[in-house]
Short mmCIF file of C-alpha atoms and ligand atoms in Angstrom, two decimals:
data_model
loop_
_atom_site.label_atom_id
_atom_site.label_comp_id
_atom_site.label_asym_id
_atom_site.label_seq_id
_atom_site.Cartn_x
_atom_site.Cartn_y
_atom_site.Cartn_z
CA UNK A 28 108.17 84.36 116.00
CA UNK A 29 105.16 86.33 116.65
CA UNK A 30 104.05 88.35 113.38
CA UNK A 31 103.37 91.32 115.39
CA UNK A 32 102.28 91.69 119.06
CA UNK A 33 100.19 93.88 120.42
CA UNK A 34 101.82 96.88 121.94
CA UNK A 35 102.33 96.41 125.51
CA UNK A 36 101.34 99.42 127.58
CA UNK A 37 104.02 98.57 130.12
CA UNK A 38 104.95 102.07 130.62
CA UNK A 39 104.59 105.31 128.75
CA UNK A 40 106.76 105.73 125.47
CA UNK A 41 107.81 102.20 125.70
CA UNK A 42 108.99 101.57 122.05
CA UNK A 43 108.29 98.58 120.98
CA UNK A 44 110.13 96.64 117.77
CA UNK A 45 107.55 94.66 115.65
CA UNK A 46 108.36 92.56 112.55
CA UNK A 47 106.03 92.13 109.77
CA UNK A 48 107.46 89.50 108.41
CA UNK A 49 107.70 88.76 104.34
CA UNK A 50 108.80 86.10 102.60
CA UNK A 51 108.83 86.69 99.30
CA UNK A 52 110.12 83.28 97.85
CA UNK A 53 111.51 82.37 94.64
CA UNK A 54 110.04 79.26 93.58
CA UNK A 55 112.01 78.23 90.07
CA UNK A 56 108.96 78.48 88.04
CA UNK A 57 108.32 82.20 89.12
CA UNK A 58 110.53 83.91 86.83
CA UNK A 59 112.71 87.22 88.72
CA UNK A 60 111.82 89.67 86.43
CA UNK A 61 114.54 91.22 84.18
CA UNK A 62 113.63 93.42 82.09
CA UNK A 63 115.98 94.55 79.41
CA UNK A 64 117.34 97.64 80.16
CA UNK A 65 120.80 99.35 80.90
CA UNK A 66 120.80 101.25 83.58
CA UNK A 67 122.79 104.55 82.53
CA UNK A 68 125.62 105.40 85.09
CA UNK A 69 123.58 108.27 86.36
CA UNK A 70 120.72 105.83 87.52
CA UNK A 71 123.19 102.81 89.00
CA UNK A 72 123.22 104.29 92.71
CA UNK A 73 120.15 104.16 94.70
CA UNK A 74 118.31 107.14 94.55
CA UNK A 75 115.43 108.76 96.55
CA UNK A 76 111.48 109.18 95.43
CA UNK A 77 108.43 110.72 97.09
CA UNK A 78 105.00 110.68 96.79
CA UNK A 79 102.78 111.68 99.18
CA UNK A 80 102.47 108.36 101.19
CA UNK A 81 105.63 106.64 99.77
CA UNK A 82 109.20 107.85 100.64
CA UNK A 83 111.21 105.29 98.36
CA UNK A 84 115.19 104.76 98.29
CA UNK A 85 115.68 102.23 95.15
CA UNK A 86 118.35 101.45 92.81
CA UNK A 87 115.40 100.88 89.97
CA UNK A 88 115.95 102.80 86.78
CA UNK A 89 114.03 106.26 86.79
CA UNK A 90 110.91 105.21 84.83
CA UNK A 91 110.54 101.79 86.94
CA UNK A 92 110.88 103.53 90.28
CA UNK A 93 108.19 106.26 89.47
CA UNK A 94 106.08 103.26 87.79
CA UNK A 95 106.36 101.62 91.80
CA UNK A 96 105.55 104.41 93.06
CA UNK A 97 102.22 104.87 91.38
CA UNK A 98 101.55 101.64 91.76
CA UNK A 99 101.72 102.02 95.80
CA UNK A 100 99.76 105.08 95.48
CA UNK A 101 97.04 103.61 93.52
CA UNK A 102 97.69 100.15 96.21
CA UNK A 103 97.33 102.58 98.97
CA UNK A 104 94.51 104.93 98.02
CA UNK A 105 92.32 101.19 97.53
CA UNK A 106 93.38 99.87 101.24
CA UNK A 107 92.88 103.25 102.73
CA UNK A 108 89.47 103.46 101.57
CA UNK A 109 88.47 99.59 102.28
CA UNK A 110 89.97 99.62 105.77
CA UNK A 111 88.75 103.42 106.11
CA UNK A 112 91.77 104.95 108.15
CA UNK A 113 94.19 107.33 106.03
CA UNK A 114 98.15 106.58 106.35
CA UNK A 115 99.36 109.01 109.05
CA UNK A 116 103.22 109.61 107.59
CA UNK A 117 104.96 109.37 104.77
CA UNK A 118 106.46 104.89 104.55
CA UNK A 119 109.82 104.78 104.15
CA UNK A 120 111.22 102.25 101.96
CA UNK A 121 114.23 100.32 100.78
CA UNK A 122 113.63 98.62 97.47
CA UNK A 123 116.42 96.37 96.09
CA UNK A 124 116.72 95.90 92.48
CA UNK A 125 120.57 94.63 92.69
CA UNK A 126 122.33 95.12 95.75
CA UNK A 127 125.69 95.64 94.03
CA UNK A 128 124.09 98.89 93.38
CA UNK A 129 124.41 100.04 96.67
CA UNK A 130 127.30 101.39 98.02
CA UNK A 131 128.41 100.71 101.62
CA UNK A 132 127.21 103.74 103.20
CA UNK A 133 123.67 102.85 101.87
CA UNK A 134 123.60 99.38 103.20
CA UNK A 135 124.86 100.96 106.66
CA UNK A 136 121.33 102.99 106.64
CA UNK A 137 119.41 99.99 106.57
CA UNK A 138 118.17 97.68 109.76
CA UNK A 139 120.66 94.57 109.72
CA UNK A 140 117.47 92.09 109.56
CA UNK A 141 115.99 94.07 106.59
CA UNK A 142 119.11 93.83 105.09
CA UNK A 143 119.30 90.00 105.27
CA UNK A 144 116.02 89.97 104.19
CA UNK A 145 116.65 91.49 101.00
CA UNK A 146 119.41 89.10 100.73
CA UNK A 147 117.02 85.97 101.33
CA UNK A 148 115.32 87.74 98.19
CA UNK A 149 112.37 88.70 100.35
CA UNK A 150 110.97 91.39 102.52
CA UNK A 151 110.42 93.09 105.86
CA UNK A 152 108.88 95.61 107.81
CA UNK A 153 109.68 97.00 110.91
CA UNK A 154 107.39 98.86 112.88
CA UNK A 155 108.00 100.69 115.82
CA UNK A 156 105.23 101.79 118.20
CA UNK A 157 105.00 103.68 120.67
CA UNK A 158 102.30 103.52 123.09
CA UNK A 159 101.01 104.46 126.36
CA UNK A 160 98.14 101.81 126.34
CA UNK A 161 95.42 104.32 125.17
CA UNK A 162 96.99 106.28 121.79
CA UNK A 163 99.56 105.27 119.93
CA UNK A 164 102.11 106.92 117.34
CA UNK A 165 104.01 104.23 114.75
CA UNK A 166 106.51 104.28 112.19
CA UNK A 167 107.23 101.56 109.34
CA UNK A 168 109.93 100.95 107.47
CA UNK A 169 109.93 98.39 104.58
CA UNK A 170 112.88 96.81 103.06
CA UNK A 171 112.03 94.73 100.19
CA UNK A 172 113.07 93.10 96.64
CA UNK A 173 112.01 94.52 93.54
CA UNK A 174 110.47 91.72 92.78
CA UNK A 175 107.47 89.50 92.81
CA UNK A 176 105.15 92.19 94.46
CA UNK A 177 107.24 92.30 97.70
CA UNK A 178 107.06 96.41 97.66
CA UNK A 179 103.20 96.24 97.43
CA UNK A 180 103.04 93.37 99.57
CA UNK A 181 105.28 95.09 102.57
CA UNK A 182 103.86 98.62 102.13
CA UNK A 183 100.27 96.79 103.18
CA UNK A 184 101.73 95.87 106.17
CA UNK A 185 103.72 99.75 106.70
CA UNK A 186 100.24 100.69 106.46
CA UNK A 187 98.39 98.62 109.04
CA UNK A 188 101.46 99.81 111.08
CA UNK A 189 100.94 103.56 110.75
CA UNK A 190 97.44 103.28 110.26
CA UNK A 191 96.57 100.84 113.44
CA UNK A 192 99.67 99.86 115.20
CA UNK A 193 98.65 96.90 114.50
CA UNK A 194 98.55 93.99 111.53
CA UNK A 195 96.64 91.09 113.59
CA UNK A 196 97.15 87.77 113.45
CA UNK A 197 99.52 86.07 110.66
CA UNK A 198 96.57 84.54 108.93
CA UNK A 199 94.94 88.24 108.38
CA UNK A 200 97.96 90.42 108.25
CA UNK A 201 100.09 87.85 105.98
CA UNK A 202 96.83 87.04 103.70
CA UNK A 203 95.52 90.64 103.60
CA UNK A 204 98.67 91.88 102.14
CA UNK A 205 98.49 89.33 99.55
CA UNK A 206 95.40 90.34 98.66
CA UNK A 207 96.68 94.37 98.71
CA UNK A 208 100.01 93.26 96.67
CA UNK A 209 96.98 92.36 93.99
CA UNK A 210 94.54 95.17 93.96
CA UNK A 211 93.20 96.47 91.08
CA UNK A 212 90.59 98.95 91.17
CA UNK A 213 87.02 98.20 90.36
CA UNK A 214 88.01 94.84 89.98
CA UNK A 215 86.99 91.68 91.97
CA UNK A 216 89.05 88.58 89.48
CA UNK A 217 91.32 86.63 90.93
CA UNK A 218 95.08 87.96 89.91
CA UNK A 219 97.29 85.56 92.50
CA UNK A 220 100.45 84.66 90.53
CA UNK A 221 99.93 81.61 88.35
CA UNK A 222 102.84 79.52 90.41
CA UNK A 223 100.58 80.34 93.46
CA UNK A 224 97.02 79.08 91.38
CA UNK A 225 98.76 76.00 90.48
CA UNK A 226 99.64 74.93 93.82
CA UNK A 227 96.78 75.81 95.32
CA UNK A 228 94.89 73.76 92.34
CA UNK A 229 97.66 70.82 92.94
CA UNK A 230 97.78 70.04 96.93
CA UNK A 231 95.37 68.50 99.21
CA UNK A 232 93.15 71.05 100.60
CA UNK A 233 94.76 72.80 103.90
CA UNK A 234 91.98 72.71 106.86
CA UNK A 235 90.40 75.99 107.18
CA UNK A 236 91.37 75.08 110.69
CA UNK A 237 94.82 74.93 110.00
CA UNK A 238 94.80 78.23 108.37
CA UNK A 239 93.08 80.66 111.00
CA UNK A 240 93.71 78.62 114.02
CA UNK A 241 97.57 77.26 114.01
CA UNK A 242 100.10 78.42 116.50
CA UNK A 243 102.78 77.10 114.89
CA UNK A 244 102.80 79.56 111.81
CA UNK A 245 105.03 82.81 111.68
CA UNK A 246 104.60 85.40 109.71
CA UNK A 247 107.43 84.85 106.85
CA UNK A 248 107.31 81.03 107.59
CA UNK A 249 106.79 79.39 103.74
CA UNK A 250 105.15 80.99 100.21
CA UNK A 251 102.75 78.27 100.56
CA UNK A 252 101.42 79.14 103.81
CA UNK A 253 101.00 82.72 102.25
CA UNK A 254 99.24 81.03 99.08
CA UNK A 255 96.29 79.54 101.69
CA UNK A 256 96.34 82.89 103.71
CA UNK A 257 95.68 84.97 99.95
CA UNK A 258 93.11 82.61 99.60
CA UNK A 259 91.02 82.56 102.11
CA UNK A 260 91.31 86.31 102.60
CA UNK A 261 90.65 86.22 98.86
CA UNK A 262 87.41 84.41 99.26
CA UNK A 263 85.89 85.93 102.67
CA UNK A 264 86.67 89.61 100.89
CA UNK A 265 84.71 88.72 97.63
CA UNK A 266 82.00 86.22 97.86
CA UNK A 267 78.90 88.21 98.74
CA UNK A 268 77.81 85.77 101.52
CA UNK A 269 80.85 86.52 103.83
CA UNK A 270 82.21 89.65 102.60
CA UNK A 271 79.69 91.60 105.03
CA UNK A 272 81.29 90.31 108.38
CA UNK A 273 85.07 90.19 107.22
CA UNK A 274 85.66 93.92 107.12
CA UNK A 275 84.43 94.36 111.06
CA UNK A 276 86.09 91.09 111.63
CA UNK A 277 89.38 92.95 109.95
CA UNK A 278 89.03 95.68 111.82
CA UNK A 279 88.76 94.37 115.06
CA UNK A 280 91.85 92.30 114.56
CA UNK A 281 93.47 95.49 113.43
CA UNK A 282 92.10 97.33 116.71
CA UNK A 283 94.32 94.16 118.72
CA UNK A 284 90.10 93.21 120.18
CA UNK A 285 89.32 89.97 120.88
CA UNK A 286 87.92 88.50 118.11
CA UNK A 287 88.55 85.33 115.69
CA UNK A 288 86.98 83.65 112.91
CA UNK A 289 85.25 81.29 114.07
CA UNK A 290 83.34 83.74 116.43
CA UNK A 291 82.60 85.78 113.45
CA UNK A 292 82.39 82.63 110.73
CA UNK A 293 80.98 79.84 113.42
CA UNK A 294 77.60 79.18 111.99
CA UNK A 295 78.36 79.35 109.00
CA UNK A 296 81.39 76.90 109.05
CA UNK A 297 79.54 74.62 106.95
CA UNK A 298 78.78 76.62 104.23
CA UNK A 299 82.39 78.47 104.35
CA UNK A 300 84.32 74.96 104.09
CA UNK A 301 82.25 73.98 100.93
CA UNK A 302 83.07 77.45 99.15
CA UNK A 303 86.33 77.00 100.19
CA UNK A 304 87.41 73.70 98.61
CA UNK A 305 84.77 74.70 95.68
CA UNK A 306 86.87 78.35 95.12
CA UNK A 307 90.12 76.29 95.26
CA UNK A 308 89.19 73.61 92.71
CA UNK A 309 88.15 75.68 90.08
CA UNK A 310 90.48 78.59 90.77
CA UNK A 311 91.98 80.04 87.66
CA UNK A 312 93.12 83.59 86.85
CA UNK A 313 90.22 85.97 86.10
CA UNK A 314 87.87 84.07 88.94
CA UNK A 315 84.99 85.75 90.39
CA UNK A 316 83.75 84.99 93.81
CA UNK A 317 81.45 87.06 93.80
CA UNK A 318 79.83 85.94 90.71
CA UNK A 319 80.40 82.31 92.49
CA UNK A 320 78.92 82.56 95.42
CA UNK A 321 76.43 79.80 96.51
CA UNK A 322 73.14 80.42 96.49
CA UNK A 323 71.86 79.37 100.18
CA UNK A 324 68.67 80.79 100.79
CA UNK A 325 66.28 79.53 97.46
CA UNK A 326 64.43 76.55 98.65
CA UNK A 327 64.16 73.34 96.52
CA UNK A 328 61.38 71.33 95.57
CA UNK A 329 60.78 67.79 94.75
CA UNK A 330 58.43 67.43 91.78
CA UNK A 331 54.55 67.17 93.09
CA UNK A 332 52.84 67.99 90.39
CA UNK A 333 52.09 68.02 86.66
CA UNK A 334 53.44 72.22 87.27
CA UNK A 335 56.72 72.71 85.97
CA UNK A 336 59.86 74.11 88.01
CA UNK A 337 61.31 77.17 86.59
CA UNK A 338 64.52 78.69 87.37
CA UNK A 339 65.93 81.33 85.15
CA UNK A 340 69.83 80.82 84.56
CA UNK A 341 71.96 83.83 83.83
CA UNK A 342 74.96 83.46 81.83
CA UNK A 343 77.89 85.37 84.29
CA UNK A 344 77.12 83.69 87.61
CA UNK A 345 78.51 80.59 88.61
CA UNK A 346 76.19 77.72 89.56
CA UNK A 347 72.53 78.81 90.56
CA UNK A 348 69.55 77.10 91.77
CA UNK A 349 67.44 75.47 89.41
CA UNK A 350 64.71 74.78 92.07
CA UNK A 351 64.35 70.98 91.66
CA UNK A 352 65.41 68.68 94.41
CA UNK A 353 65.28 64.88 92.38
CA UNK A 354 65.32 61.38 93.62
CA UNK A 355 68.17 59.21 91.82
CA UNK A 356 66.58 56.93 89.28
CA UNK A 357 64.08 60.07 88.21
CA UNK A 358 63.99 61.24 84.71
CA UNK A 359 63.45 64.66 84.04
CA UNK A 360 62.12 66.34 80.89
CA UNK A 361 63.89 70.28 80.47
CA UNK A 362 63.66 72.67 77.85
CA UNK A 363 64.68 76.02 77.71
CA UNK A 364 63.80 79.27 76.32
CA UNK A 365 66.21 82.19 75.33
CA UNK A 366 69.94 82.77 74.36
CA UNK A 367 73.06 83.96 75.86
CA UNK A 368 76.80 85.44 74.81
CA UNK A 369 80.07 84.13 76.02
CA UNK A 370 81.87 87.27 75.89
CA UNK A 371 81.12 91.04 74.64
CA UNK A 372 80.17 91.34 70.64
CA UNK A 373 79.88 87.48 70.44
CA UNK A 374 76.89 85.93 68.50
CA UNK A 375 74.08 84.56 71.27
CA UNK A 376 73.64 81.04 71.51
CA UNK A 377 70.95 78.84 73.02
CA UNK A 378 71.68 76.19 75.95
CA UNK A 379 73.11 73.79 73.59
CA UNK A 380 75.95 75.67 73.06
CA UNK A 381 77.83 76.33 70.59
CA UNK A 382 79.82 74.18 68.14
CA UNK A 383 83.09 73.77 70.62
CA UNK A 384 80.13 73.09 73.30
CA UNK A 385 80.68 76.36 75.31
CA UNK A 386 77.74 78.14 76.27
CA UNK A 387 75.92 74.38 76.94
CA UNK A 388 73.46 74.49 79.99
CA UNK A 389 75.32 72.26 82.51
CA UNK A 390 74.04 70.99 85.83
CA UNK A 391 75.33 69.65 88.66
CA UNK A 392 73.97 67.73 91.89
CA UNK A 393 74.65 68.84 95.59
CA UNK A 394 73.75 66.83 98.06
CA UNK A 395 74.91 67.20 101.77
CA UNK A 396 77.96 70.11 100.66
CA UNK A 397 78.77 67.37 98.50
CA UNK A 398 79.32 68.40 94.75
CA UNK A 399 78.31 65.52 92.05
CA UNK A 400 80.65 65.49 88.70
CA UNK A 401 78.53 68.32 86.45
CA UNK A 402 76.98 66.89 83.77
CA UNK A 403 76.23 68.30 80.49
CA UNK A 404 72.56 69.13 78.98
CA UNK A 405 71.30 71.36 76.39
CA UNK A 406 68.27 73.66 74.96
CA UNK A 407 65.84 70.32 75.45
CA UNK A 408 65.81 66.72 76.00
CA UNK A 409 65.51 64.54 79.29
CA UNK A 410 68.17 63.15 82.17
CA UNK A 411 67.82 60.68 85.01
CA UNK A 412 68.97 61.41 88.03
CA UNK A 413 71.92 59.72 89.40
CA UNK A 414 71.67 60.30 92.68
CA UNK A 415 69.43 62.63 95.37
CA UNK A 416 69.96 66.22 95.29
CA UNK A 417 69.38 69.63 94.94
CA UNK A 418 69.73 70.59 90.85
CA UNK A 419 72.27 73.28 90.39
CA UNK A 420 72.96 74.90 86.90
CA UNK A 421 75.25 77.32 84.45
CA UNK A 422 76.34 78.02 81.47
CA UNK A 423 79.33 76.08 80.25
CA UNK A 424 82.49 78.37 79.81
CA UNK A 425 85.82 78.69 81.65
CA UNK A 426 85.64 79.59 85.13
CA UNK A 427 88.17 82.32 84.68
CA UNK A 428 85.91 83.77 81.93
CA UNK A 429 82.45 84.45 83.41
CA UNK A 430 82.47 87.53 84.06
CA UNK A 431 81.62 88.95 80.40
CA UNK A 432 79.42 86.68 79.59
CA UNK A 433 75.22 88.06 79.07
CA UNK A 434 71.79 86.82 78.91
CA UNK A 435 69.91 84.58 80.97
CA UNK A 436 67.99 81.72 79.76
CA UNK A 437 64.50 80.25 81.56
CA UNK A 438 64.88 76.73 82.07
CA UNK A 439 61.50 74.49 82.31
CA UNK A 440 62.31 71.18 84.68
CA UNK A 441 59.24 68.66 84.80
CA UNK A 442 58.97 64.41 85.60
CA UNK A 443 58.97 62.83 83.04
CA UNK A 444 55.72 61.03 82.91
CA UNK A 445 56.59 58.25 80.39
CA UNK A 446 59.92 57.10 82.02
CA UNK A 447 58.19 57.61 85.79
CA UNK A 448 55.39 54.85 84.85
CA UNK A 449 58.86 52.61 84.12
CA UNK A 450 61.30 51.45 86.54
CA UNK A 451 65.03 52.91 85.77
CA UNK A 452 67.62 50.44 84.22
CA UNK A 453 69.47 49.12 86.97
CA UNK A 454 72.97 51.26 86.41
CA UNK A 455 75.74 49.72 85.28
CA UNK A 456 78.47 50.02 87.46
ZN1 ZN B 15 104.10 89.92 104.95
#
């Protein structure tokens, strides 16, 4: 099943029936929320809310419905301004708390297949448009669980629908409205669901490929096709080396143009594949692509001369340049200069760290988009090289927890001139 086609321009006011798609599973570990409440006999039927983009039928207690609905305003006022087109009509939605709350006549007003949605505990939306090949008008309607995001997650897709006609292909529009179901303003962490950062964490590492480029995939088809979708919509929207080409490459999609990602992301396919495995190996709530993004464009240096290399190391990015390109078997004298803080009000430390070892200077080699194991070093003191490679480095501390960390530290890399006049110890295997 297609997500969503294109609409046809067959003939003037053809309507044509679209399904967004949503699966919103229930894996066992990711709790249904339950709240403890009692709904008062007033508040058990469904009941109507509006807001100005959001016109909501839900059986969800008073407080909890007008909660949603803030939340989807807030949801919507961030993807109206990122994609840069306003919602043209108000979405209608069905949100299902308990169906048992809903008498018949209710259920009767929903669409059959958004009403077995909500009983496969997930979500749909159905978009109608109507087009005559040049404009287009378009109405949504979501039907979705209470649960697990599905409302946010659907009313991204009700507002590619009324805002384009349009959602793309499953890879954008399925991965997008991940990535809208998580919004929060003025903030660029990574706030996926933990059950969908452990599997991620846990499986082998899907093929980009597989991901942007697979027929076989349907909108709605598995939760863990939508986990790789979130994340590599995730990771092109945030890391500051790709975000620049993924909002025209969005909205071109959205537009129904020709265009894919590896016209846009070709030659840089490289590059993209290493951030991708490196983003999903150390992905933990609170991640910051941005503040991980690889540094590409310094240029390394072997050691030529007696002149030291210098990088200076700040204490809230993720791994940066130190300059040096070694030679395994070389042995390196470093020492730094200068202090940092692991989070807000915290006493400054130097590059040793601090008792537990956070805040120590770490390196790590990378050789060929190959990542060594890091290694661990300190305010001074010497390392040999275990194999060739460009020296990367950072400060030791969770990768979740980066982002508050200050100060940068200058870090002094020369040969070391007694251990260079003396052959390395063979390693020991
Ligand atoms: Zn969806």
């Amino acid at each position: 099943m297609q997500a969503l086609r294109r609409p046809h321009a067959i003939t003037l006011s053809l309507v044509l029936l679209t399904l967004f798609g949503a699966l919103r599973p229930s894996p066992a570990h990711a709790q249904r929320r339950r709240s403890a409440r009692t709904a008062t006999p007033a508040e058990a039927g469904p009941q109507l809310y509006r807001s100005a983009n959001f016109h909501m039928m839900t059986d969800l207690p008073r407080d909890e419905a007008r909660e949603l609905l803030q939340r989807l305003e807030t949801m919507h006022r961030l993807v109206a301004a990122y994609w840069g087109r306003r919602n043209t009509r108000p979405i209608e939605m069905f949100v299902v708390d308990d169906l048992s709350n809903w008498p018949a006549e209710r259920l009767q007003q929903m669409d059959p297949q958004g009403l077995a949605s909500i009983r496969a505990q997930a979500g749909l939306t159905m978009t109608q448009v109507i087009s005559n090949g040049k404009q287009f008008a378009s109405k949504s309607v979501v039907y979705a669980v209470a649960d697990h995001g599905t409302p946010q997650h659907e009313a991204v897709h009700a507002y590619c629908g009324h805002a384009f006609g349009n959602a793309g292909p499953v890879w954008y529009a399925e991965g997008m409205a991940e990535v809208g179901k998580y919004w929060r303003e003025n903030d660029k962490s990574v706030g996926a669901s933990e059950y969908v950062i452990q599997y991620l964490r846990n499986s082998p590492i899907r093929p980009l490929n597989d991901i942007v480029n697979n027929p076989l995939e349907t909108t709605g088809d598995s939760w863990q096709n939508y986990a790789w979708r979130w994340a590599l919509c995730h990771l092109l929207g945030f890391n500051e080396n790709y975000t620049k080409r993924f909002k025209p490459l969005g909205l071109a999609l959205l537009a129904g143009r020709k265009a894919n990602f590896w016209q846009v992301y070709g030659t840089q396919a490289q590059e993209i594949e290493f951030e991708y495995r490196l983003f999903i190996q150390d992905l933990e709530p609170g991640y910051r692509c941005d503040l991980c993004s690889w540094d590409w464009k310094t240029r390394f240096r072997g050691v030529t001369s007696a002149s030291p290399t210098v990088s200076r190391i700040r204490a809230d990015r993720g791994w940066q340049a130190s300059r040096l390109q070694v030679r395994k078997g070389q042995t390196f004298r470093y020492s730094c200069d200068g202090e940092w803080e692991l989070a807000k009000g915290e006493e400054a430390v130097t590059a040793d760290g601090d008792d537990q070892g956070r805040g120590r200077l770490t390196g790590i080699y990378f050789e060929d988009y190959e990542l060594s194991e890091p290694f661990e070093l300190g305010a001074e003191g010497t390392f040999t090289a275990t194999q060739d490679g460009n020296l990367f480095l950072r400060c030791g501390d969770a990768w979740g927890e980066i982002a508050d960390n200050s100060g940068t530290i200058k870090v002094e890399l020369t040969l070391d001139e007694e251990a260079a006049v003396t052959p390395p110890e063979p390693q020991s295997p």
